[in-house]
C-alpha cells in the first residue's frame, strides 16, 4: 500500500521528457510471443503493468531482460500456451496473450478477466473475432480455452472499435496462412505502433483507409528492434498538472498529433500552448474556464483515459462544466472523492455536472483506479492544505516515478509505502 502526501498551492515549472506509452508497450510485449527470436524494445516504461506482463511471458517460457539498450525478449523457448491463473488474474491485459498464443501455437488458455475498477469490461468482441477466424473458443468454468489455428480469408466487422479486440485479432491473424481483414478497427495510435513492431518483425499488415486493416497471412516472425511511441496519456496528465496549478511546463518528445483533442480542450480552458517540433510548451491560467460539454469517444475523439484529470481541472473552473463518459460505464468514482476536497459536482449515469469552486481544500481520498488516482493527486496540487491520496500504488500502473516527477517540477509531494 502506498500514499501520496501533497501540500497544494505550488505552480509547476520546468521540463520533462515523455516516456514510452503503457498502452503500446503491453500489446507489443504480448506480440513478442509471435517472434521465436530475440526482439529489442526501446523506450519501454518500467511500470507495474509492464512487469506483470513480463512475468506472464516468463511463465510461458520466454526470456525477458532489461539491458542498457532496452528490453530484450526472446520467445524462442516458449512452450506452453496456458496462462497461470495467479499471474493472469492480476492484469487485465493478459487477455492480449490469447491472440499471439493462438497465432503461434494454435491454442491458448487463460482465466476469464471479468470486471474491473472502471466497470464491466467484457471480451466478447475478442472472442467473436477469434471464432470468425475459425478458432474454437470455450468459456466454461471461468476460463477461456481457444483451440485451432486462425484460418485465413476472414473479414471481421467489429460492432465497436475496441482497442484490445483490434490488437488481439491483429496478433491472432499473424498466424493465419491467408489474409484477414478487420472492418471498423480502433484507430488509436498504439495500434499503429503494434503494427509497426509486427511489420518490423517480418509480418505484413496495413490500414486501408480509416475503416479497415488487412493482415497478410503466411509470414513468419524474425528478430527486430522497436522503440515504443511516446505516451499521450502521461503527457496529457502533466499538461493538466500545469493547467490546474497555473504553472508553466515544457514537455519534450511529445507527439502533438496524438494530443489534438486534449490540446483543443486545454486551450478552451484558457491554457496557452505552443508547439515546436516535439516540444510542447504550456502555461496554465490563473483559474481555468469551464468546459461547456466534453464527451469521451474512441480516437481521434477525446480519450476516456484523460477524463478524470480534466474532471479535476473543471472542479476549479470559473463556471459549470458538463462531462459525458461514453467509453466505460463506471468511470466517475473520482467524483465522490473530489467532493471530500470541496468540489461541487453531480454525477448521474454517464454524465457529470461540475460547478467550479474558487478553491479546493486538502482531504484524505482514495485512488480507485489508475487515472482517477492521478486526477486526485492533480487536485491536491491545487488544493489548500494537505491532501493524502491512499492506494496510490494504483497510479504506479501507468506512471513511472509519478511523485518524483512532480517534485522535480516544484510540487510539494512525497510518497509513503507501507
Ligand atoms: C484500452 C486501453 C485503456 C483505454 C481503452 C479505451 C490498454 C491496455 N488499455 O482498453 O487504457 O481506456 O482502450 O481507449 O490499451 N468492450 C466490449 N467488448 C469487448 C471489448 C470491449 O463491450 O470485447 C467495451 C468495453 O467494455 C468498453 C469499450 O468497449 O466499454 C472500450 O473498450 P476497449 O476499447 O476494448 O478498451 P481496452 O482495450 O480494454
PDB file of N, CA and C in Angstrom, residues 236-303:
ATOM      1  N   UNK A 236      -0.461  14.019 -21.392  1.00  0.00           N
ATOM      2  CA  UNK A 236      -1.700  14.756 -21.105  1.00  0.00           C
ATOM      3  C   UNK A 236      -1.864  15.024 -19.622  1.00  0.00           C
ATOM      4  N   UNK A 237      -1.494  14.055 -18.805  1.00  0.00           N
ATOM      5  CA  UNK A 237      -1.659  14.219 -17.354  1.00  0.00           C
ATOM      6  C   UNK A 237      -0.766  15.360 -16.850  1.00  0.00           C
ATOM      7  N   UNK A 238       0.487  15.423 -17.348  1.00  0.00           N
ATOM      8  CA  UNK A 238       1.371  16.519 -16.902  1.00  0.00           C
ATOM      9  C   UNK A 238       0.922  17.861 -17.487  1.00  0.00           C
ATOM     10  N   UNK A 239       0.300  17.834 -18.669  1.00  0.00           N
ATOM     11  CA  UNK A 239      -0.256  19.093 -19.215  1.00  0.00           C
ATOM     12  C   UNK A 239      -1.360  19.606 -18.288  1.00  0.00           C
ATOM     13  N   UNK A 240      -2.207  18.698 -17.817  1.00  0.00           N
ATOM     14  CA  UNK A 240      -3.279  19.124 -16.901  1.00  0.00           C
ATOM     15  C   UNK A 240      -2.682  19.571 -15.563  1.00  0.00           C
ATOM     16  N   UNK A 241      -1.577  18.949 -15.144  1.00  0.00           N
ATOM     17  CA  UNK A 241      -0.924  19.380 -13.894  1.00  0.00           C
ATOM     18  C   UNK A 241      -0.484  20.842 -14.015  1.00  0.00           C
ATOM     19  N   UNK A 242       0.025  21.209 -15.209  1.00  0.00           N
ATOM     20  CA  UNK A 242       0.409  22.609 -15.424  1.00  0.00           C
ATOM     21  C   UNK A 242      -0.836  23.490 -15.433  1.00  0.00           C
ATOM     22  N   UNK A 243      -1.881  22.987 -16.107  1.00  0.00           N
ATOM     23  CA  UNK A 243      -3.103  23.786 -16.243  1.00  0.00           C
ATOM     24  C   UNK A 243      -3.747  24.051 -14.883  1.00  0.00           C
ATOM     25  N   UNK A 244      -3.803  23.051 -14.027  1.00  0.00           N
ATOM     26  CA  UNK A 244      -4.550  23.191 -12.764  1.00  0.00           C
ATOM     27  C   UNK A 244      -3.772  24.009 -11.740  1.00  0.00           C
ATOM     28  N   UNK A 245      -2.442  24.058 -11.888  1.00  0.00           N
ATOM     29  CA  UNK A 245      -1.657  24.829 -10.904  1.00  0.00           C
ATOM     30  C   UNK A 245      -1.291  26.216 -11.436  1.00  0.00           C
ATOM     31  N   UNK A 246      -1.732  26.537 -12.662  1.00  0.00           N
ATOM     32  CA  UNK A 246      -1.324  27.813 -13.258  1.00  0.00           C
ATOM     33  C   UNK A 246       0.174  27.825 -13.495  1.00  0.00           C
ATOM     34  N   UNK A 247       0.720  26.668 -13.828  1.00  0.00           N
ATOM     35  CA  UNK A 247       2.169  26.534 -13.992  1.00  0.00           C
ATOM     36  C   UNK A 247       2.629  26.711 -15.425  1.00  0.00           C
ATOM     37  N   UNK A 248       3.900  26.431 -15.637  1.00  0.00           N
ATOM     38  CA  UNK A 248       4.496  26.589 -16.969  1.00  0.00           C
ATOM     39  C   UNK A 248       5.447  25.409 -17.196  1.00  0.00           C
ATOM     40  N   UNK A 249       5.070  24.516 -18.107  1.00  0.00           N
ATOM     41  CA  UNK A 249       5.878  23.311 -18.346  1.00  0.00           C
ATOM     42  C   UNK A 249       6.263  23.196 -19.803  1.00  0.00           C
ATOM     43  N   UNK A 250       7.391  22.519 -20.025  1.00  0.00           N
ATOM     44  CA  UNK A 250       7.750  22.115 -21.386  1.00  0.00           C
ATOM     45  C   UNK A 250       7.858  20.588 -21.384  1.00  0.00           C
ATOM     46  N   UNK A 251       7.079  19.961 -22.264  1.00  0.00           N
ATOM     47  CA  UNK A 251       7.171  18.510 -22.419  1.00  0.00           C
ATOM     48  C   UNK A 251       8.014  18.229 -23.642  1.00  0.00           C
ATOM     49  N   UNK A 252       9.028  17.404 -23.477  1.00  0.00           N
ATOM     50  CA  UNK A 252       9.902  17.070 -24.602  1.00  0.00           C
ATOM     51  C   UNK A 252       9.544  15.687 -25.134  1.00  0.00           C
ATOM     52  N   UNK A 253       9.602  15.567 -26.456  1.00  0.00           N
ATOM     53  CA  UNK A 253       9.362  14.257 -27.072  1.00  0.00           C
ATOM     54  C   UNK A 253       7.901  13.881 -27.108  1.00  0.00           C
ATOM     55  N   UNK A 254       7.006  14.888 -27.158  1.00  0.00           N
ATOM     56  CA  UNK A 254       5.570  14.588 -27.222  1.00  0.00           C
ATOM     57  C   UNK A 254       5.136  14.523 -28.692  1.00  0.00           C
ATOM     58  N   UNK A 255       4.078  13.799 -28.989  1.00  0.00           N
ATOM     59  CA  UNK A 255       3.553  13.753 -30.357  1.00  0.00           C
ATOM     60  C   UNK A 255       2.240  14.521 -30.363  1.00  0.00           C
ATOM     61  N   UNK A 256       2.321  15.805 -30.817  1.00  0.00           N
ATOM     62  CA  UNK A 256       1.136  16.651 -30.669  1.00  0.00           C
ATOM     63  C   UNK A 256      -0.036  16.166 -31.504  1.00  0.00           C
ATOM     64  N   UNK A 257       0.263  15.457 -32.618  1.00  0.00           N
ATOM     65  CA  UNK A 257      -0.851  14.964 -33.446  1.00  0.00           C
ATOM     66  C   UNK A 257      -1.691  13.944 -32.679  1.00  0.00           C
ATOM     67  N   UNK A 258      -1.100  13.300 -31.660  1.00  0.00           N
ATOM     68  CA  UNK A 258      -1.861  12.329 -30.858  1.00  0.00           C
ATOM     69  C   UNK A 258      -2.594  12.997 -29.704  1.00  0.00           C
ATOM     70  N   UNK A 259      -2.340  14.293 -29.525  1.00  0.00           N
ATOM     71  CA  UNK A 259      -2.896  15.003 -28.369  1.00  0.00           C
ATOM     72  C   UNK A 259      -3.902  16.058 -28.787  1.00  0.00           C
ATOM     73  N   UNK A 260      -4.287  16.067 -30.082  1.00  0.00           N
ATOM     74  CA  UNK A 260      -5.033  17.250 -30.536  1.00  0.00           C
ATOM     75  C   UNK A 260      -6.363  17.452 -29.821  1.00  0.00           C
ATOM     76  N   UNK A 261      -7.110  16.373 -29.515  1.00  0.00           N
ATOM     77  CA  UNK A 261      -8.405  16.575 -28.834  1.00  0.00           C
ATOM     78  C   UNK A 261      -8.161  17.217 -27.462  1.00  0.00           C
ATOM     79  N   UNK A 262      -7.130  16.767 -26.759  1.00  0.00           N
ATOM     80  CA  UNK A 262      -6.848  17.324 -25.429  1.00  0.00           C
ATOM     81  C   UNK A 262      -6.353  18.771 -25.534  1.00  0.00           C
ATOM     82  N   UNK A 263      -5.504  19.046 -26.519  1.00  0.00           N
ATOM     83  CA  UNK A 263      -4.968  20.414 -26.639  1.00  0.00           C
ATOM     84  C   UNK A 263      -6.102  21.401 -26.913  1.00  0.00           C
ATOM     85  N   UNK A 264      -7.069  20.976 -27.726  1.00  0.00           N
ATOM     86  CA  UNK A 264      -8.223  21.849 -28.003  1.00  0.00           C
ATOM     87  C   UNK A 264      -8.957  22.173 -26.702  1.00  0.00           C
ATOM     88  N   UNK A 265      -9.147  21.146 -25.882  1.00  0.00           N
ATOM     89  CA  UNK A 265      -9.878  21.330 -24.617  1.00  0.00           C
ATOM     90  C   UNK A 265      -9.078  22.220 -23.659  1.00  0.00           C
ATOM     91  N   UNK A 266      -7.772  22.014 -23.593  1.00  0.00           N
ATOM     92  CA  UNK A 266      -6.964  22.823 -22.670  1.00  0.00           C
ATOM     93  C   UNK A 266      -6.931  24.285 -23.115  1.00  0.00           C
ATOM     94  N   UNK A 267      -6.941  24.501 -24.421  1.00  0.00           N
ATOM     95  CA  UNK A 267      -6.995  25.905 -24.904  1.00  0.00           C
ATOM     96  C   UNK A 267      -8.336  26.517 -24.540  1.00  0.00           C
ATOM     97  N   UNK A 268      -9.402  25.722 -24.678  1.00  0.00           N
ATOM     98  CA  UNK A 268     -10.744  26.210 -24.310  1.00  0.00           C
ATOM     99  C   UNK A 268     -10.764  26.577 -22.815  1.00  0.00           C
ATOM    100  N   UNK A 269      -9.984  25.852 -22.020  1.00  0.00           N
ATOM    101  CA  UNK A 269      -9.947  26.119 -20.575  1.00  0.00           C
ATOM    102  C   UNK A 269      -9.052  27.317 -20.243  1.00  0.00           C
ATOM    103  N   UNK A 270      -8.415  27.878 -21.275  1.00  0.00           N
ATOM    104  CA  UNK A 270      -7.633  29.105 -21.045  1.00  0.00           C
ATOM    105  C   UNK A 270      -6.130  28.897 -21.014  1.00  0.00           C
ATOM    106  N   UNK A 271      -5.637  27.706 -21.356  1.00  0.00           N
ATOM    107  CA  UNK A 271      -4.179  27.480 -21.365  1.00  0.00           C
ATOM    108  C   UNK A 271      -3.580  28.069 -22.628  1.00  0.00           C
ATOM    109  N   UNK A 272      -2.338  28.535 -22.498  1.00  0.00           N
ATOM    110  CA  UNK A 272      -1.591  28.962 -23.694  1.00  0.00           C
ATOM    111  C   UNK A 272      -0.635  27.855 -24.051  1.00  0.00           C
ATOM    112  N   UNK A 273      -0.778  27.344 -25.263  1.00  0.00           N
ATOM    113  CA  UNK A 273       0.034  26.185 -25.655  1.00  0.00           C
ATOM    114  C   UNK A 273       0.775  26.510 -26.936  1.00  0.00           C
ATOM    115  N   UNK A 274       2.054  26.190 -26.910  1.00  0.00           N
ATOM    116  CA  UNK A 274       2.874  26.464 -28.075  1.00  0.00           C
ATOM    117  C   UNK A 274       3.626  25.179 -28.420  1.00  0.00           C
ATOM    118  N   UNK A 275       3.562  24.763 -29.688  1.00  0.00           N
ATOM    119  CA  UNK A 275       4.237  23.511 -30.072  1.00  0.00           C
ATOM    120  C   UNK A 275       5.374  23.843 -31.022  1.00  0.00           C
ATOM    121  N   UNK A 276       6.513  23.245 -30.779  1.00  0.00           N
ATOM    122  CA  UNK A 276       7.621  23.388 -31.717  1.00  0.00           C
ATOM    123  C   UNK A 276       8.289  22.035 -31.866  1.00  0.00           C
ATOM    124  N   UNK A 277       8.156  21.430 -33.022  1.00  0.00           N
ATOM    125  CA  UNK A 277       8.661  20.065 -33.200  1.00  0.00           C
ATOM    126  C   UNK A 277       7.987  19.149 -32.201  1.00  0.00           C
ATOM    127  N   UNK A 278       8.810  18.460 -31.413  1.00  0.00           N
ATOM    128  CA  UNK A 278       8.212  17.559 -30.413  1.00  0.00           C
ATOM    129  C   UNK A 278       8.221  18.189 -29.010  1.00  0.00           C
ATOM    130  N   UNK A 279       8.433  19.515 -28.951  1.00  0.00           N
ATOM    131  CA  UNK A 279       8.326  20.217 -27.660  1.00  0.00           C
ATOM    132  C   UNK A 279       6.937  20.832 -27.533  1.00  0.00           C
ATOM    133  N   UNK A 280       6.370  20.689 -26.368  1.00  0.00           N
ATOM    134  CA  UNK A 280       5.047  21.283 -26.102  1.00  0.00           C
ATOM    135  C   UNK A 280       5.204  22.182 -24.891  1.00  0.00           C
ATOM    136  N   UNK A 281       4.896  23.463 -25.091  1.00  0.00           N
ATOM    137  CA  UNK A 281       5.076  24.427 -24.017  1.00  0.00           C
ATOM    138  C   UNK A 281       3.680  24.854 -23.568  1.00  0.00           C
ATOM    139  N   UNK A 282       3.384  24.699 -22.292  1.00  0.00           N
ATOM    140  CA  UNK A 282       2.038  25.048 -21.806  1.00  0.00           C
ATOM    141  C   UNK A 282       2.128  25.987 -20.613  1.00  0.00           C
ATOM    142  N   UNK A 283       1.270  27.015 -20.641  1.00  0.00           N
ATOM    143  CA  UNK A 283       1.134  27.915 -19.490  1.00  0.00           C
ATOM    144  C   UNK A 283      -0.312  27.852 -19.031  1.00  0.00           C
ATOM    145  N   UNK A 284      -0.502  27.513 -17.783  1.00  0.00           N
ATOM    146  CA  UNK A 284      -1.864  27.397 -17.251  1.00  0.00           C
ATOM    147  C   UNK A 284      -2.419  28.756 -16.863  1.00  0.00           C
ATOM    148  N   UNK A 285      -3.755  28.912 -16.902  1.00  0.00           N
ATOM    149  CA  UNK A 285      -4.368  30.184 -16.494  1.00  0.00           C
ATOM    150  C   UNK A 285      -4.424  30.280 -14.965  1.00  0.00           C
ATOM    151  N   UNK A 286      -4.689  31.485 -14.459  1.00  0.00           N
ATOM    152  CA  UNK A 286      -4.835  31.623 -13.009  1.00  0.00           C
ATOM    153  C   UNK A 286      -5.995  30.751 -12.514  1.00  0.00           C
ATOM    154  N   UNK A 287      -7.104  30.870 -13.268  1.00  0.00           N
ATOM    155  CA  UNK A 287      -8.250  29.992 -12.973  1.00  0.00           C
ATOM    156  C   UNK A 287      -8.813  29.515 -14.311  1.00  0.00           C
ATOM    157  N   UNK A 288      -8.997  28.185 -14.485  1.00  0.00           N
ATOM    158  CA  UNK A 288      -9.451  27.704 -15.801  1.00  0.00           C
ATOM    159  C   UNK A 288     -10.882  28.143 -16.130  1.00  0.00           C
ATOM    160  N   UNK A 289     -11.165  28.201 -17.422  1.00  0.00           N
ATOM    161  CA  UNK A 289     -12.553  28.427 -17.862  1.00  0.00           C
ATOM    162  C   UNK A 289     -13.264  27.090 -17.868  1.00  0.00           C
ATOM    163  N   UNK A 290     -14.564  27.093 -17.738  1.00  0.00           N
ATOM    164  CA  UNK A 290     -15.355  25.858 -17.747  1.00  0.00           C
ATOM    165  C   UNK A 290     -15.384  25.234 -19.142  1.00  0.00           C
ATOM    166  N   UNK A 291     -15.717  23.950 -19.201  1.00  0.00           N
ATOM    167  CA  UNK A 291     -15.874  23.267 -20.484  1.00  0.00           C
ATOM    168  C   UNK A 291     -17.373  23.022 -20.656  1.00  0.00           C
ATOM    169  N   UNK A 292     -17.936  23.642 -21.662  1.00  0.00           N
ATOM    170  CA  UNK A 292     -19.396  23.561 -21.825  1.00  0.00           C
ATOM    171  C   UNK A 292     -19.891  22.123 -21.905  1.00  0.00           C
ATOM    172  N   UNK A 293     -19.248  21.334 -22.777  1.00  0.00           N
ATOM    173  CA  UNK A 293     -19.657  19.932 -22.930  1.00  0.00           C
ATOM    174  C   UNK A 293     -18.476  19.143 -23.481  1.00  0.00           C
ATOM    175  N   UNK A 294     -18.016  18.193 -22.687  1.00  0.00           N
ATOM    176  CA  UNK A 294     -16.886  17.361 -23.120  1.00  0.00           C
ATOM    177  C   UNK A 294     -17.356  15.911 -23.151  1.00  0.00           C
ATOM    178  N   UNK A 295     -17.146  15.264 -24.294  1.00  0.00           N
ATOM    179  CA  UNK A 295     -17.638  13.901 -24.495  1.00  0.00           C
ATOM    180  C   UNK A 295     -16.451  12.995 -24.789  1.00  0.00           C
ATOM    181  N   UNK A 296     -16.315  11.876 -24.067  1.00  0.00           N
ATOM    182  CA  UNK A 296     -15.220  10.952 -24.396  1.00  0.00           C
ATOM    183  C   UNK A 296     -15.668  10.039 -25.532  1.00  0.00           C
ATOM    184  N   UNK A 297     -14.736   9.726 -26.411  1.00  0.00           N
ATOM    185  CA  UNK A 297     -15.038   8.932 -27.610  1.00  0.00           C
ATOM    186  C   UNK A 297     -13.799   8.129 -27.999  1.00  0.00           C
ATOM    187  N   UNK A 298     -13.976   7.102 -28.824  1.00  0.00           N
ATOM    188  CA  UNK A 298     -12.780   6.441 -29.363  1.00  0.00           C
ATOM    189  C   UNK A 298     -11.933   7.453 -30.144  1.00  0.00           C
ATOM    190  N   UNK A 299     -10.624   7.175 -30.266  1.00  0.00           N
ATOM    191  CA  UNK A 299      -9.709   8.036 -31.013  1.00  0.00           C
ATOM    192  C   UNK A 299     -10.228   8.244 -32.439  1.00  0.00           C
ATOM    193  N   UNK A 300     -10.158   9.425 -33.011  1.00  0.00           N
ATOM    194  CA  UNK A 300      -9.459  10.615 -32.532  1.00  0.00           C
ATOM    195  C   UNK A 300     -10.281  11.523 -31.623  1.00  0.00           C
ATOM    196  N   UNK A 301     -11.369  10.993 -31.040  1.00  0.00           N
ATOM    197  CA  UNK A 301     -12.148  11.790 -30.089  1.00  0.00           C
ATOM    198  C   UNK A 301     -11.381  11.986 -28.790  1.00  0.00           C
ATOM    199  N   UNK A 302     -12.030  12.660 -27.841  1.00  0.00           N
ATOM    200  CA  UNK A 302     -11.362  12.937 -26.562  1.00  0.00           C
ATOM    201  C   UNK A 302     -11.207  11.623 -25.779  1.00  0.00           C
ATOM    202  N   UNK A 303      -9.984  11.308 -25.313  1.00  0.00           N
ATOM    203  CA  UNK A 303      -9.757   9.992 -24.691  1.00  0.00           C
ATOM    204  C   UNK A 303     -10.362   9.838 -23.299  1.00  0.00           C
TER     205      UNK A 303
END
